[in-house]
Coordinates of C-alpha atoms and ligand atoms in Angstrom, one line a residue:
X1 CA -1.3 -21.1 -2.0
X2 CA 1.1 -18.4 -2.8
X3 CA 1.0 -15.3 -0.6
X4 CA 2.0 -11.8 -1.7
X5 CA 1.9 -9.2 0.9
X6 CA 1.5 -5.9 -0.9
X7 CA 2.3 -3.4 2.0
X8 CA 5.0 -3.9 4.3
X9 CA 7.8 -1.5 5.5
X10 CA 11.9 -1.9 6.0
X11 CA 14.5 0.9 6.4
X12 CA 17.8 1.6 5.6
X13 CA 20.3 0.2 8.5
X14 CA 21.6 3.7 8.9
X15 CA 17.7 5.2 9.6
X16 CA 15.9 2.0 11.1
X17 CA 16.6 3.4 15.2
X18 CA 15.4 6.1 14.2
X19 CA 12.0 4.7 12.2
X20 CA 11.0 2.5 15.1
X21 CA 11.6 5.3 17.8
X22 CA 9.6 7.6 16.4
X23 CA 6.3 5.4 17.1
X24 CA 7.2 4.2 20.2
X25 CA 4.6 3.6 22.9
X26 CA 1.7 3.4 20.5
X27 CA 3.0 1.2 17.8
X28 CA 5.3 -2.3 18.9
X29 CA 7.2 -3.2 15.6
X30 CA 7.1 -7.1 14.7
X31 CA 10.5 -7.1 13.1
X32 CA 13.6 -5.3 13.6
X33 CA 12.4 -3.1 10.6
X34 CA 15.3 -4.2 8.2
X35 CA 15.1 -6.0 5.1
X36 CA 16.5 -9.2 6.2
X37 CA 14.1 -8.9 9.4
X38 CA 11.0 -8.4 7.0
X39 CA 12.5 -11.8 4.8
X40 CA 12.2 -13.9 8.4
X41 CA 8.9 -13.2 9.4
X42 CA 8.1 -13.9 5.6
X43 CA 9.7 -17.3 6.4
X44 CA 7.7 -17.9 9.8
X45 CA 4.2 -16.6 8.2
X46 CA 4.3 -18.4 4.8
X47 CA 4.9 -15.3 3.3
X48 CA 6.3 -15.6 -0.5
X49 CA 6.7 -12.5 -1.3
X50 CA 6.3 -8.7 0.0
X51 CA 6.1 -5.5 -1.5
X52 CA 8.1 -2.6 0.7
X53 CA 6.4 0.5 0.3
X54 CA 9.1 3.2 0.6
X55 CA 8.6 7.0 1.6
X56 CA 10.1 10.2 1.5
X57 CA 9.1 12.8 4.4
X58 CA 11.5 14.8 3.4
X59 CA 11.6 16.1 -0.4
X60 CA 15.5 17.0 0.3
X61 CA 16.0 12.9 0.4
X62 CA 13.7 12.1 -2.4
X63 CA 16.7 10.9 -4.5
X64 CA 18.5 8.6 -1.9
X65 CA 15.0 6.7 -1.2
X66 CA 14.1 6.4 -4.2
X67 CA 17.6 5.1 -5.0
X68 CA 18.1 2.5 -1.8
X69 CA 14.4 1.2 -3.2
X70 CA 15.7 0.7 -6.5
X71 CA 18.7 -1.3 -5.5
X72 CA 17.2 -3.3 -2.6
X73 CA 13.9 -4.7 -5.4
X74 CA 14.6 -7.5 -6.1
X75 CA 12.6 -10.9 -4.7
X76 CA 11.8 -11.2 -2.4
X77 CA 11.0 -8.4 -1.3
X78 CA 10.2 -5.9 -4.1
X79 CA 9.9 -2.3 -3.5
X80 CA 7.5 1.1 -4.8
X81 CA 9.8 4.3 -5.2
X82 CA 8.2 7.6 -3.6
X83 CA 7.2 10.7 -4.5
X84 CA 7.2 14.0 -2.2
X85 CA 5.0 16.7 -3.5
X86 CA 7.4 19.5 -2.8
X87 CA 9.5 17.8 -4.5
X88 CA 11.3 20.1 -6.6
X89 CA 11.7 18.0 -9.8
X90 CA 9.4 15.5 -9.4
X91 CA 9.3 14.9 -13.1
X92 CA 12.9 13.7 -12.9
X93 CA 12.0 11.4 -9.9
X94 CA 9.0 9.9 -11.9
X95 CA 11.0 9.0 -14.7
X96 CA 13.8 7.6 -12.3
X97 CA 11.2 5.4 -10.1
X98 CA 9.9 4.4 -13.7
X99 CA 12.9 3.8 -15.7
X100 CA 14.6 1.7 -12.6
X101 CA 11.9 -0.4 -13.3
X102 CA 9.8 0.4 -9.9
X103 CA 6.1 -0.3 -10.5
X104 CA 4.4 2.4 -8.6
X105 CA 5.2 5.1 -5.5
X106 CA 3.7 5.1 -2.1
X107 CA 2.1 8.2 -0.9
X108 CA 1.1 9.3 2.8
X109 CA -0.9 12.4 2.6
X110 CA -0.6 13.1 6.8
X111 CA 2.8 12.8 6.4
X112 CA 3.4 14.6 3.6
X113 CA 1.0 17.0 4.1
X114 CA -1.3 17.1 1.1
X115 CA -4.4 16.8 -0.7
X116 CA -5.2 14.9 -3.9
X117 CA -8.1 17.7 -5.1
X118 CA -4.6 20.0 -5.0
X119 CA -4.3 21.4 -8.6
X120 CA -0.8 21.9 -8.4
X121 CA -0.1 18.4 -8.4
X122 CA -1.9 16.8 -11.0
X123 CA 0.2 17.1 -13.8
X124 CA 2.1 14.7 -11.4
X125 CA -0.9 12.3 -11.5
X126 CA -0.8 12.7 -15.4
X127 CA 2.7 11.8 -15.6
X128 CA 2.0 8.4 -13.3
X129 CA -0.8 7.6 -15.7
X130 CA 1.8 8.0 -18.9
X131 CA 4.6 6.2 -17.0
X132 CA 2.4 3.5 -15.9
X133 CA 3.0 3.8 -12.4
X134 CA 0.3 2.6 -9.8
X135 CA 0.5 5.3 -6.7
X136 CA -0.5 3.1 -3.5
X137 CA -1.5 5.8 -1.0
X138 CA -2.4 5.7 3.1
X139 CA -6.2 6.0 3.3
X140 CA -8.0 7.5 6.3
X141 CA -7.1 6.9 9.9
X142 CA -3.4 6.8 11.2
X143 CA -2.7 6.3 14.7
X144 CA 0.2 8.7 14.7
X145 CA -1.9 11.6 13.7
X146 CA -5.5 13.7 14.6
X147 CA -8.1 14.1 12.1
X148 CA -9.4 16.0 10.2
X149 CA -7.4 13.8 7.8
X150 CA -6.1 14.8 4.5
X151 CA -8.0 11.8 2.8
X152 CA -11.6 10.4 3.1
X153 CA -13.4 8.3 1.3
X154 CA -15.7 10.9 -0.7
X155 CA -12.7 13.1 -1.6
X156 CA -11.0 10.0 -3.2
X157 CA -13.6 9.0 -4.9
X158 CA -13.6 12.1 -6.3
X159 CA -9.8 11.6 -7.3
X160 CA -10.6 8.4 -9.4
X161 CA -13.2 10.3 -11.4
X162 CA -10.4 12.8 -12.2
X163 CA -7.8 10.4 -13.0
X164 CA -9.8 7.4 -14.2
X165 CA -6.6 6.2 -15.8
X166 CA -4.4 6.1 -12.7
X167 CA -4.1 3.0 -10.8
X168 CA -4.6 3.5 -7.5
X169 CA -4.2 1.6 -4.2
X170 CA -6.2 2.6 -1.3
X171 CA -4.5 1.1 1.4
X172 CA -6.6 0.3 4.9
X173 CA -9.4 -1.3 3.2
X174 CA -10.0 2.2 1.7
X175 CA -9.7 4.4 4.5
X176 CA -8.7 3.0 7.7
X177 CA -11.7 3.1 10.6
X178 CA -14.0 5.2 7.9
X179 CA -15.7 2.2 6.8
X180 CA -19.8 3.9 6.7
X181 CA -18.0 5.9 4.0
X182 CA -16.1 3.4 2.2
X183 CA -19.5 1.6 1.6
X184 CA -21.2 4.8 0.6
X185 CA -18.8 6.0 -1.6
X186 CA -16.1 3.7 -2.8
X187 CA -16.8 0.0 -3.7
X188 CA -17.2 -1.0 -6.9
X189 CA -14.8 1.7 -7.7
X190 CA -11.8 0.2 -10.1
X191 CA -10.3 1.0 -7.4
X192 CA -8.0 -1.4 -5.2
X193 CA -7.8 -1.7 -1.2
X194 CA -5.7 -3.4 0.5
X195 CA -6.0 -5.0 3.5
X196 CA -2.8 -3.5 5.8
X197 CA -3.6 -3.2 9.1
X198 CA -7.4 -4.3 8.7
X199 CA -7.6 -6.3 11.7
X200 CA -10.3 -7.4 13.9
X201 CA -9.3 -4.9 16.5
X202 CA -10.7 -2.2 13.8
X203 CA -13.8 -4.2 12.0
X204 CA -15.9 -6.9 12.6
X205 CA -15.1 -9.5 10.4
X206 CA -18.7 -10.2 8.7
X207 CA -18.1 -6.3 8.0
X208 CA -15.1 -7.2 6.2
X209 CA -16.2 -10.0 4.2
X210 CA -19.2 -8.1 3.1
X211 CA -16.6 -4.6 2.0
X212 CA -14.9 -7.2 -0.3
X213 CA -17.8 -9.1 -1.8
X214 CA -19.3 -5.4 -2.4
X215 CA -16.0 -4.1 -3.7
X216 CA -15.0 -7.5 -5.7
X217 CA -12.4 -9.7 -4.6
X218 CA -10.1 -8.6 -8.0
X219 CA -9.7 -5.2 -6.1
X220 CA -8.3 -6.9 -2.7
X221 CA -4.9 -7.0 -1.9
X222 CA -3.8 -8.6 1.1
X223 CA -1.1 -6.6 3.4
X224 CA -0.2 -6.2 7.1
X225 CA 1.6 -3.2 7.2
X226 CA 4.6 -5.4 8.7
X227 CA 6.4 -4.4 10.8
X228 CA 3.6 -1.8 12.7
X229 CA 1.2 -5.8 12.2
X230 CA 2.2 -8.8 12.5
X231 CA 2.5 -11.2 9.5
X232 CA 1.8 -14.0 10.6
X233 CA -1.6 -13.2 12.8
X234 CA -2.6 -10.8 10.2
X235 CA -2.7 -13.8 7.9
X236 CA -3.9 -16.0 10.2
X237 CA -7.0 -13.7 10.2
X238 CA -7.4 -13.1 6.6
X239 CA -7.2 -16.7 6.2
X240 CA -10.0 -17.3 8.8
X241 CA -13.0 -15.2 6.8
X242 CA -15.4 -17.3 4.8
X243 CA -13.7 -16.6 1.6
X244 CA -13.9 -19.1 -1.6
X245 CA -11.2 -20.3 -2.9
X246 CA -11.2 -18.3 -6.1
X247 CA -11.4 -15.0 -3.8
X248 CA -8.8 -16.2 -1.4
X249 CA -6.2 -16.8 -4.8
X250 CA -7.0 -12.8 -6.3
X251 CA -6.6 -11.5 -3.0
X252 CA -3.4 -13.8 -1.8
X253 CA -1.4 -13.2 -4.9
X254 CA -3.2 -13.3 -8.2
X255 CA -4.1 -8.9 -8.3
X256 CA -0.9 -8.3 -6.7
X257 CA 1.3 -10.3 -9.2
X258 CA -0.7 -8.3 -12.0
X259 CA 0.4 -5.0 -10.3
X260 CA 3.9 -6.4 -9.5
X261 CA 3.8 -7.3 -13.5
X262 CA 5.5 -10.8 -12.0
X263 CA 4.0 -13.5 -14.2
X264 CA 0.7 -14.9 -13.7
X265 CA 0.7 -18.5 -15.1
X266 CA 2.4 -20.0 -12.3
X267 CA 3.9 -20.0 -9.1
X268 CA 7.2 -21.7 -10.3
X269 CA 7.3 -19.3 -13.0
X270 CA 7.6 -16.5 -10.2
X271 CA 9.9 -18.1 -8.6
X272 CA 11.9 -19.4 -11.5
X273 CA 12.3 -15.4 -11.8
X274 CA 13.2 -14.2 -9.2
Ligands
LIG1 ZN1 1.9 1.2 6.0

């Protein structure tokens, strides 16, 4: 069966030291955190294809990211652009990510210090919705920051009901380690999770086959968060819950293709492609 893993990270050579010091001592990275070291633990996993979710920290390098994640999207590795909510144009960075043909932007409201009930920024979510991008943001718990986090399950919720248009991807399952709330107030949500990071170190597993019956398999994604998780184990797990067949295909590659806009019919035909 195909596998598409929809969140995954790799950095420019010239930043990657940098991106892998920076969580030393509580996070050991599986790859060397390039591209081409993303592509060989694709190869040892059985990984087809994975989506690199780039982000800018920094709003003063919002152009260059968004530019070395155009140029490097292309299979298989495709990439998001992202946005920086002090961004001083963002308009003109939403219609760059859009028109170089990115799908969707990554978010990361910890490290970019925001919230989405922030009125100031929804004209951004409007523009998203018109541009058809899908904005994949970091949910919850992260294990290089302290709560009280910028996200939680009740105040996205709340999000979706202001921008029922905008496709959005909770990444961690909905919000990482918050998972009495995601139940309460998320699934069944049109909603997606993915499933980066969700490993049996943070959830039991009955727990986590129960969250995506709940939710619907056609809103699972499945991710590792590569290279702070391991590809191949993180499969390995995934692969291990009692899913059917039918689940295991929406949540392996068939609602990731549909975000990815790759086409559905076949395999081959993705690959023919790319
Ligand atoms: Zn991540």
């Amino acid at each position: 069966m195909m596998v598409i893993d929809f969140h995954t990270h790799c950095y420019p050579q010239k930043v990657v030291a940098k991106a892998l010091s920076a969580v030393q001592g509580r996070l050991k990275p599986a790859t060397d955190g390039t591209r081409d070291g993303l592509i060989a633990s694709m190869h040892e996993a059985g990984i087809d294809y994975s989506l690199a979710l780039a982000l800018v920290t920094n709003p003063a390098n919002s152009l260059g990211v968004n530019r070395w994640a155009a140029e490097q999207n292309h299979a298989p590795v495709f990439f998001t652009g992202s946005l920086h909510p002090d961004d001083p144009m963002p308009e003109t960075t939403l219609d760059f990510i859009a028109k170089s043909g990115l799908k969707g932007i990554k978010l990361h409201p910890e490290y970019q210090q925001f919230e989405f009930r922030e009125e100031r920024l929804f004209l951004l979510w409007e523009r998203c919705c018109e541009l058809g991008l899908f904005v994949v943001t970091h949910a919850g718990y992260d294990i290089m920051f302290q709560p009280p986090w910028h996200t939680d399950p009740e105040r996205l919720a709340a999000f979706h009901r202001r921008f029922p248009e905008l496709q959005l991807v909770l990444a961690h399952l909905g919000s990482m380690t918050l998972w009495d709330d995601v139940e309460k107030y998320l699934l069944g949500l049109p909603v997606y999770f993915d499933l980066a990071f969700v490993t049996p170190d943070y959830i039991e597993p009955e727990r986590l086959v129960r969250i995506i019956r709940r939710h619907g398999a056609e809103r699972i994604l499945f991710g590792t968060d590569s290279p702070w998780c391991d590809q191949k184990k993180q499969l390995e797990f995934i692969r291990s819950l009692p899913l059917t067949p039918q689940e295991q295909e929406l949540i392996f590659w068939k609602n990731a293709a549909k975000l990815l806009d790759l086409p559905l019919s076949t395999p081959q035909a993705l690959r023919r492609r790319a």
